[in-house]
Coordinates of C-alpha atoms in Angstrom, one line a residue:
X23 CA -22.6 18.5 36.9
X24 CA -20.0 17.8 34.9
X25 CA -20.6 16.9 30.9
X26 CA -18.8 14.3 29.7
X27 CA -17.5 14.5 25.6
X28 CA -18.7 11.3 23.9
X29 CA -15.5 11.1 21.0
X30 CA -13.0 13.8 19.9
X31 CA -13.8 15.5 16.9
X32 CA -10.9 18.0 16.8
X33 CA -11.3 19.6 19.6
X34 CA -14.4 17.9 21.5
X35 CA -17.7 17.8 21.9
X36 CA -20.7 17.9 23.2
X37 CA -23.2 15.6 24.7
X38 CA -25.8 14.1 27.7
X39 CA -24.8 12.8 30.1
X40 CA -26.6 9.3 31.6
X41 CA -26.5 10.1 35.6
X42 CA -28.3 7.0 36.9
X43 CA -26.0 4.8 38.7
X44 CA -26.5 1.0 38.7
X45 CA -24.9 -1.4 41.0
X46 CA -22.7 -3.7 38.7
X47 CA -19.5 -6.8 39.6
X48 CA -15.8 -5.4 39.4
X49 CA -14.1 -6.4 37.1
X50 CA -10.7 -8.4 37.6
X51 CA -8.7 -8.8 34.3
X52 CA -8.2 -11.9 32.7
X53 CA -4.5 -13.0 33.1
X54 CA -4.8 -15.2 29.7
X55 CA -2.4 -13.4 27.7
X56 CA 1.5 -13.1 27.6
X57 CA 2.5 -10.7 29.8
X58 CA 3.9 -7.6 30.4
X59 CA 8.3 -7.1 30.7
X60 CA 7.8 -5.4 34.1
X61 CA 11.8 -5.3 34.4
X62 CA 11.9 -3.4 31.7
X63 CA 9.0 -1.0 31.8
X64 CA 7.9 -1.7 28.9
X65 CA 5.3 -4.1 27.1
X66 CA 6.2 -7.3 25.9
X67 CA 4.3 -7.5 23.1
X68 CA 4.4 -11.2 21.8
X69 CA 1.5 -12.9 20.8
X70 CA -0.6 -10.0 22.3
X71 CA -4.1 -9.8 20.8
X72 CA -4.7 -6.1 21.2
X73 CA -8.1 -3.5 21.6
X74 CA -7.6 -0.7 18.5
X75 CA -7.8 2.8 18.8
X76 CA -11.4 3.8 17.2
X77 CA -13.0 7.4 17.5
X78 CA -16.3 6.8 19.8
X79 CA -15.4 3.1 20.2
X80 CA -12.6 2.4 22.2
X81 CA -13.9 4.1 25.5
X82 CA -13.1 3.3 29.0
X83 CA -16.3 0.5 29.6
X84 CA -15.5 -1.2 26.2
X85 CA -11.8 -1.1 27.3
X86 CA -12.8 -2.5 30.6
X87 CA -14.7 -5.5 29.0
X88 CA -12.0 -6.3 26.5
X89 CA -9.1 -6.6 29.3
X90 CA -11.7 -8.4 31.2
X91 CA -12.1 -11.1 28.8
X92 CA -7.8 -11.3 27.7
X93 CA -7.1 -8.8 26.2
X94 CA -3.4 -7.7 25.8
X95 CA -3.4 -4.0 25.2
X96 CA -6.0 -1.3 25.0
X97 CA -5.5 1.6 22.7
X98 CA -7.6 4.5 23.5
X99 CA -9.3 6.5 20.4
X100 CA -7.3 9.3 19.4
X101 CA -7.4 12.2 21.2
X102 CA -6.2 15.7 20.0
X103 CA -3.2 16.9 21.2
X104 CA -4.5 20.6 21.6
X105 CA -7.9 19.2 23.3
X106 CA -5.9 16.6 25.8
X107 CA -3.8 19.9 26.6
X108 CA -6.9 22.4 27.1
X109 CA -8.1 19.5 30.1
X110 CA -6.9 19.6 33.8
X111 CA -6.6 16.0 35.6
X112 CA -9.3 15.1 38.2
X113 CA -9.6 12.2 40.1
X114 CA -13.3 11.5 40.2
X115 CA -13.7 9.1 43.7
X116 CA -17.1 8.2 43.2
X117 CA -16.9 6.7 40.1
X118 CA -13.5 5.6 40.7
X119 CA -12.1 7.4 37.5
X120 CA -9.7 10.0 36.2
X121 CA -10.7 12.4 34.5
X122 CA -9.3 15.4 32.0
X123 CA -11.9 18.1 32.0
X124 CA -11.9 20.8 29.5
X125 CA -11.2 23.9 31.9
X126 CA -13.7 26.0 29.9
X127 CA -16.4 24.1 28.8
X128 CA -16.3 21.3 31.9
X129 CA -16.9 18.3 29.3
X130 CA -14.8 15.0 30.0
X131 CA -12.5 14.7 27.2
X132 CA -10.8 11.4 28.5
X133 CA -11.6 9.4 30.9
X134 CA -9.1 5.6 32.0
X135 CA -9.1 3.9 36.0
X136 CA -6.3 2.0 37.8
X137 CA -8.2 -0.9 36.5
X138 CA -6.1 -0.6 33.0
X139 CA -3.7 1.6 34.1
X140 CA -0.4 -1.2 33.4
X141 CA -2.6 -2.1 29.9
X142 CA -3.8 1.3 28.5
X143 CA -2.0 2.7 25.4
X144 CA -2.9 6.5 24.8
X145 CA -2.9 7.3 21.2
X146 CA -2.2 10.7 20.5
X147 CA -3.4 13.1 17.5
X148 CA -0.7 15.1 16.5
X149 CA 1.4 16.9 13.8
X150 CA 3.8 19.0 16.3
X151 CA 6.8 17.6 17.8
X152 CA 6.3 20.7 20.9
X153 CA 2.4 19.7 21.2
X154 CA 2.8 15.7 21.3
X155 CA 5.4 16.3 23.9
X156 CA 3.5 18.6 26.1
X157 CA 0.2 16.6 25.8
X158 CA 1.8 13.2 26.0
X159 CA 3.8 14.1 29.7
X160 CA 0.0 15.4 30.6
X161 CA -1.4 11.9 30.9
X162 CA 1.8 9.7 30.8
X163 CA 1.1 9.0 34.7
X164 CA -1.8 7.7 33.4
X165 CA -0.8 4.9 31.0
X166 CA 1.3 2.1 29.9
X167 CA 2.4 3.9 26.5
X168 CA 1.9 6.4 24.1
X169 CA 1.2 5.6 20.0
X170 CA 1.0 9.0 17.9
X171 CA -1.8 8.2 15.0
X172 CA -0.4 8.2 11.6
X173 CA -3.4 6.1 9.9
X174 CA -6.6 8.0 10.5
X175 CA -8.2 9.1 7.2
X176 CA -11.1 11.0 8.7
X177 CA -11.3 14.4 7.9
X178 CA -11.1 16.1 11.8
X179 CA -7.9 14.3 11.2
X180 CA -6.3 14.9 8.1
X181 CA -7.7 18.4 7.4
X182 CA -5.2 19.5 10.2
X183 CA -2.1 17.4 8.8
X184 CA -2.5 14.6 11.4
X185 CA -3.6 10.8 11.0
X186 CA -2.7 9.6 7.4
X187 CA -1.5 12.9 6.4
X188 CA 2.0 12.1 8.5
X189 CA 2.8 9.3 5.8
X190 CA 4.2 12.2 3.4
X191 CA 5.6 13.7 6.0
X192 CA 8.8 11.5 7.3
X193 CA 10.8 14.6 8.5
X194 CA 7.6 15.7 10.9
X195 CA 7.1 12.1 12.0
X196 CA 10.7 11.5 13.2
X197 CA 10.3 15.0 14.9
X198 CA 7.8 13.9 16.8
X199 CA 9.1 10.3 17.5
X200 CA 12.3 11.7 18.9
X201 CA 10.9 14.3 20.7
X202 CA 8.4 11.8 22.5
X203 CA 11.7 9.4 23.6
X204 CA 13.8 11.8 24.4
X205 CA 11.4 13.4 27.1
X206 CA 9.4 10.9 27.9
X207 CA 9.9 8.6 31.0
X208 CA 12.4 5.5 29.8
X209 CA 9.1 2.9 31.3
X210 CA 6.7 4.5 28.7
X211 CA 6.3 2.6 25.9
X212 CA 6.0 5.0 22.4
X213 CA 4.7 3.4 19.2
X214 CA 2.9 4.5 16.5
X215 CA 0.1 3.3 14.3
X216 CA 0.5 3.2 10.3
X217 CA -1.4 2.3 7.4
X218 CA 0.6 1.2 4.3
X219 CA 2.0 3.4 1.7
X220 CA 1.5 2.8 -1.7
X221 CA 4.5 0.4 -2.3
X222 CA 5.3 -2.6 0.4
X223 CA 9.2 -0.9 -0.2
X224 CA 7.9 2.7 1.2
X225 CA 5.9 1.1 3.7
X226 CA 9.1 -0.9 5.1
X227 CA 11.2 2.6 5.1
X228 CA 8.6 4.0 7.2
X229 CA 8.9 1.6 9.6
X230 CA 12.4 1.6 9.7
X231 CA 12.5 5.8 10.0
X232 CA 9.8 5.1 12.8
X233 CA 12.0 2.5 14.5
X234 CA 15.1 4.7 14.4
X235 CA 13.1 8.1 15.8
X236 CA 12.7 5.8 18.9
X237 CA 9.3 3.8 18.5
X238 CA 9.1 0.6 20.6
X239 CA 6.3 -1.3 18.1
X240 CA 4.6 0.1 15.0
X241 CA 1.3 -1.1 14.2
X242 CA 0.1 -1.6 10.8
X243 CA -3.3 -1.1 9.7
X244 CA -2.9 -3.5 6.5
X245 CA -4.4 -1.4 4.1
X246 CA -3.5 2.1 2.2
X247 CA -5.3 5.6 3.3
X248 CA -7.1 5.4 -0.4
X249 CA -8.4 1.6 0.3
X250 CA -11.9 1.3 2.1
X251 CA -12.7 -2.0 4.3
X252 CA -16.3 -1.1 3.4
X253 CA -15.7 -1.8 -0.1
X254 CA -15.2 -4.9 0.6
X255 CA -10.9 -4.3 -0.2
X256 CA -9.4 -6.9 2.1
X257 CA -5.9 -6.2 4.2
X258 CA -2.9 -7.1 2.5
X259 CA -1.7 -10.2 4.4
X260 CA 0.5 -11.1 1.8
X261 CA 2.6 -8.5 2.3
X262 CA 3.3 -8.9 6.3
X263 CA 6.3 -10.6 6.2
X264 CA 8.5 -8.6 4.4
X265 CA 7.4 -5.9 6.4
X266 CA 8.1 -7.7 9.9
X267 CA 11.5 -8.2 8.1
X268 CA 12.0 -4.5 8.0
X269 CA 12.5 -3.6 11.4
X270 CA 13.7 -5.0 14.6
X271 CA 10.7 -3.6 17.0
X272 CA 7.5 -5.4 17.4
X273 CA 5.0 -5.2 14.5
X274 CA 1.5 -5.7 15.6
X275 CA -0.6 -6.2 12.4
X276 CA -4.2 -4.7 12.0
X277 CA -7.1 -5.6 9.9
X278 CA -10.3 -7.5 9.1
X279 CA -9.9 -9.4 12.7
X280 CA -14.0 -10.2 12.3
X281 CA -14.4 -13.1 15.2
X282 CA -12.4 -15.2 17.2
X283 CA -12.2 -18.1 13.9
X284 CA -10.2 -14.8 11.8
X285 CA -8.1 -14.5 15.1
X286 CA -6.9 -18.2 15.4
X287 CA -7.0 -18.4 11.6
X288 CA -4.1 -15.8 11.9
X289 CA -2.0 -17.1 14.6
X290 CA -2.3 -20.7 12.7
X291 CA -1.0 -19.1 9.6
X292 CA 1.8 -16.7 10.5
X293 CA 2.5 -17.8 14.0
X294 CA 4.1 -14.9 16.1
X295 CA 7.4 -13.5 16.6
X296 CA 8.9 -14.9 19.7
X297 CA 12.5 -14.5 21.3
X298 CA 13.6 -13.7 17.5
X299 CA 12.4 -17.0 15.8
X300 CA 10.2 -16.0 13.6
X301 CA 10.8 -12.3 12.7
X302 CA 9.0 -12.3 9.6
X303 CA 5.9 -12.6 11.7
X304 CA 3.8 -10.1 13.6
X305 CA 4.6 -10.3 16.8
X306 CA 0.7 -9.5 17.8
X307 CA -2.5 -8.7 16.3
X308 CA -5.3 -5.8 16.5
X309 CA -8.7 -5.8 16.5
X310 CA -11.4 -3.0 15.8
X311 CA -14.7 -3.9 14.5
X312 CA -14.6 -7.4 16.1
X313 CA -13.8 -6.2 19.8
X314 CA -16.2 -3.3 19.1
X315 CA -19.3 -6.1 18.5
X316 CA -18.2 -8.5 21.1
X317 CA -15.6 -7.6 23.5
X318 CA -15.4 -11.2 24.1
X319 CA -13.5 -11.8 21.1
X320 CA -10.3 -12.2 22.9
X321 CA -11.5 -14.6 25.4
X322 CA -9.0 -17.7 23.9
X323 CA -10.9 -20.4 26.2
X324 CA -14.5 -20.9 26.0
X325 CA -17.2 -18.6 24.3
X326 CA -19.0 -16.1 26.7
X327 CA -22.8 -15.8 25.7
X328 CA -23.2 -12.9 23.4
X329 CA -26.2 -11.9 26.0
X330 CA -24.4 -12.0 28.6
X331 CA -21.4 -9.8 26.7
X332 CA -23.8 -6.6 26.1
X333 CA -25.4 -6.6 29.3
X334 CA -21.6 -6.7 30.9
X335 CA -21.1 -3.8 28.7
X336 CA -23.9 -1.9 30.1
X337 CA -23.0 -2.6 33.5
X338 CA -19.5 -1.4 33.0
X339 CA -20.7 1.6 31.4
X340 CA -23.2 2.7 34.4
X341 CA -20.0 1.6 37.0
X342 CA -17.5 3.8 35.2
X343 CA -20.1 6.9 34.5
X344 CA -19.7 6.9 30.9
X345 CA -21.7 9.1 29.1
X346 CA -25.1 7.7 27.7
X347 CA -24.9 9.2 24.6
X348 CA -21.6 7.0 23.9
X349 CA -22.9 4.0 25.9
X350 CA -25.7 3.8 23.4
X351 CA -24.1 4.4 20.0
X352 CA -22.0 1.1 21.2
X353 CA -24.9 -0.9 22.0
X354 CA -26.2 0.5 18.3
X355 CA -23.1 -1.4 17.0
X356 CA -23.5 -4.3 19.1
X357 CA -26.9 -5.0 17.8
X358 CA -26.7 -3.9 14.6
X359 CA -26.9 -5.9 11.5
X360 CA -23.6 -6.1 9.4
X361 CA -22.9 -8.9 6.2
X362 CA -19.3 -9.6 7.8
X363 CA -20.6 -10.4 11.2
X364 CA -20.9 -13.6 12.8
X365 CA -24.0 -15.1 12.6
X366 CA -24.1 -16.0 16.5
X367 CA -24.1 -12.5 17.4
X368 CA -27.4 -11.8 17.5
X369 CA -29.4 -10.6 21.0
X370 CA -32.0 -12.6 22.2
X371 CA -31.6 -14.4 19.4
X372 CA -33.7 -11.9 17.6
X373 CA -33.6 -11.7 13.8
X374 CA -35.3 -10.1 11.0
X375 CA -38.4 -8.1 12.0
X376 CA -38.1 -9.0 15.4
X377 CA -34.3 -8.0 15.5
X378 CA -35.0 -4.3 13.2
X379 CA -37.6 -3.6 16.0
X380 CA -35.4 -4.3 18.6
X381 CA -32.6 -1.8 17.5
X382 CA -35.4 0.8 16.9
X383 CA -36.3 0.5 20.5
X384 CA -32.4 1.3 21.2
X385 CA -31.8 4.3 18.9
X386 CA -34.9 5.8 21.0
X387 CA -33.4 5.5 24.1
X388 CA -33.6 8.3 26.6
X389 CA -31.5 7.5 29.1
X390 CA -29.3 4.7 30.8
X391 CA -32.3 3.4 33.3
X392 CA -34.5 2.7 30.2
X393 CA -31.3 1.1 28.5
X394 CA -31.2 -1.2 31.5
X395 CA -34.7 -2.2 31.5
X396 CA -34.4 -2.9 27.6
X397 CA -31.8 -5.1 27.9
X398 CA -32.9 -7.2 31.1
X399 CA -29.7 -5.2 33.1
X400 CA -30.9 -5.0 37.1

């Protein structure tokens, strides 16, 4: 059988694979959002709440959930450009998947469906205009768009002059940008995802070299490579609209989207950029940690029991194959406790005692039929 990778980590790796198969609903994607410019080709971006890109987080089942519950766009995590190359395309029937297998190792690398096909974003790892190119016409059949990572601060990242390490780089990033345009098919969307320079003034001449190279949107990750969310630094939403003043592309701003209250917060205050009102406005939002706890976050009617939000996540998981390893470092996340979470997201109600013995029983998980039995999935 076939061993599917859990997250790149340059390029790849390892992991178990979860082969029991559980009957589970498909999924039909909520049509709450604005949507997309088919005339065009290309994504209409206004008031577009958006999955991000996170390594191990923003795989195909938590990809599936989001769009199911209104989601705009879905980033994929960042894959390398030399690891995405190395894979060979194979459509997987009895899962209903595609698949890009590593020809010498047969691990999955990626894995998307037809389900997400108009609303999946591929972002790319990559500091070589010849790479990007090459890897991004490998999978461009297989997704809405293509954003090149200029953000990530990790060190599988960096340590090979990708992610963050492309913000002192300008000449390489508008390489690559024009590269991407110029081959790429005119319907595939190219973007790029930034985090702010040191000065709001370098951060807007970024933008503006990003949106002359040929970028469609930029998003901006609201904080610098050097600031840490974890250390309780907050984004810098005081600066956002002098930078959607910079450019004439869509900005879609990124940071400390928490829960659905931070969401409408945002919208309430800022507003969105539409038909050229309001261009000092993102004209949509990203979310990361939020979507990763509950992919319900972007359900704009009524709230979806956070019960009944996991074990839809499991179900998608055993539908689409993905790999246990993976399925359970999510659930991890899902249950785990965090000071910046919402209160109400708590399974079973559990807390305390009750909910630290709980998330023991899910780090000891052996496989996905014990996962299902855990959390009450048939």
């Amino acid at each position: 059988q076939l061993e599917r990778a859990a997250a790149p980590r340059g390029r790849g790796q390892a992991s178990s694979r979860g082969a029991v198969r559980h009957r589970a609903p498909v999924l039909c994607v909520a049509r709450l959002q604005p949507t997309m410019d088919d005339a065009a080709g290309l994504p209409d971006y206004r008031g577009m709440e958006i999955l991000s890109p996170m390594v191990r987080g923003s795989c195909l089942p938590l990809r599936l959930c989001c769009l199911q519950y209104g989601a705009g766009l879905v980033y994929s995590g960042v894959t390398i450009d030399r690891s995405i190359l190395e894979c060979v395309r194979v459509e997987n029937a009895e899962f209903g998947c595609v698949d890009y297998i590593n020809r010498e190792e047969g691990k999955v690398i990626y894995s998307t469906c037809a389900q997400e096909r108009e609303r999946l974003i591929f972002q790319l790892g990559t500091c070589d205009a010849g790479l990007a190119t090459r890897a991004a016409l490998h999978v461009c059949r297989d997704v809405r768009g293509i954003d090149i990572n200029m953000g990530c601060t990790a060190p599988f990242s960096t340590s090979g002059g990708m992610g963050a390490e492309l913000l002192e780089k300008p000449e390489v990033v508008a390489d690559i940008l024009k590269s991407l345009r110029r081959e790429l098919p005119a319907e595939t969307a190219l973007s790029c995802k930034i985090r702010m320079l040191p000065t709001v003034a370098q951060t807007c001449d970024f933008m503006q070299l990003c949106e002359r190279s040929g970028a469609n949107a930029v998003a901006v990750h609201m904080r610098t490579p050097a600031e840490d969310r974890n250390k309780g630094q907050p984004a810098h939403w005081d600066a956002a609209a002098q930078l959607c003043s910079a450019v004439n592309i869509p900005v879609i701003a990124n940071g400390d989207f928490l829960s659905r209250s931070h969401i409408a917060e945002f919208w309430e205050r800022l507003g969105a950029s539409t038909c050229g009102e309001n261009a000092a406005a993102p004209a949509a939002l990203m979310v990361a940690r939020g979507a990763l706890w509950n992919p319900s976050i972007f359900s704009r009617q009524e709230q979806v029991p956070f019960d009944d939000v996991v074990r839809n996540y499991i179900r998608t998981a055993a539908r689409v194959n993905n790999i246990f390893f993976n399925t359970k470092w999510a659930l991890r996340e899902m249950v785990s406790q965090n000071e910046q979470k919402p209160a109400s997201l708590n399974f079973a109600g559990l807390q305390g005692a009750a909910l630290r013995r709980f998330r023991n029983k899910v780090d000891n998980l052996p496989n996905m039929s014990e996962c299902c039995k855990l959390f009450g999935v048939d």
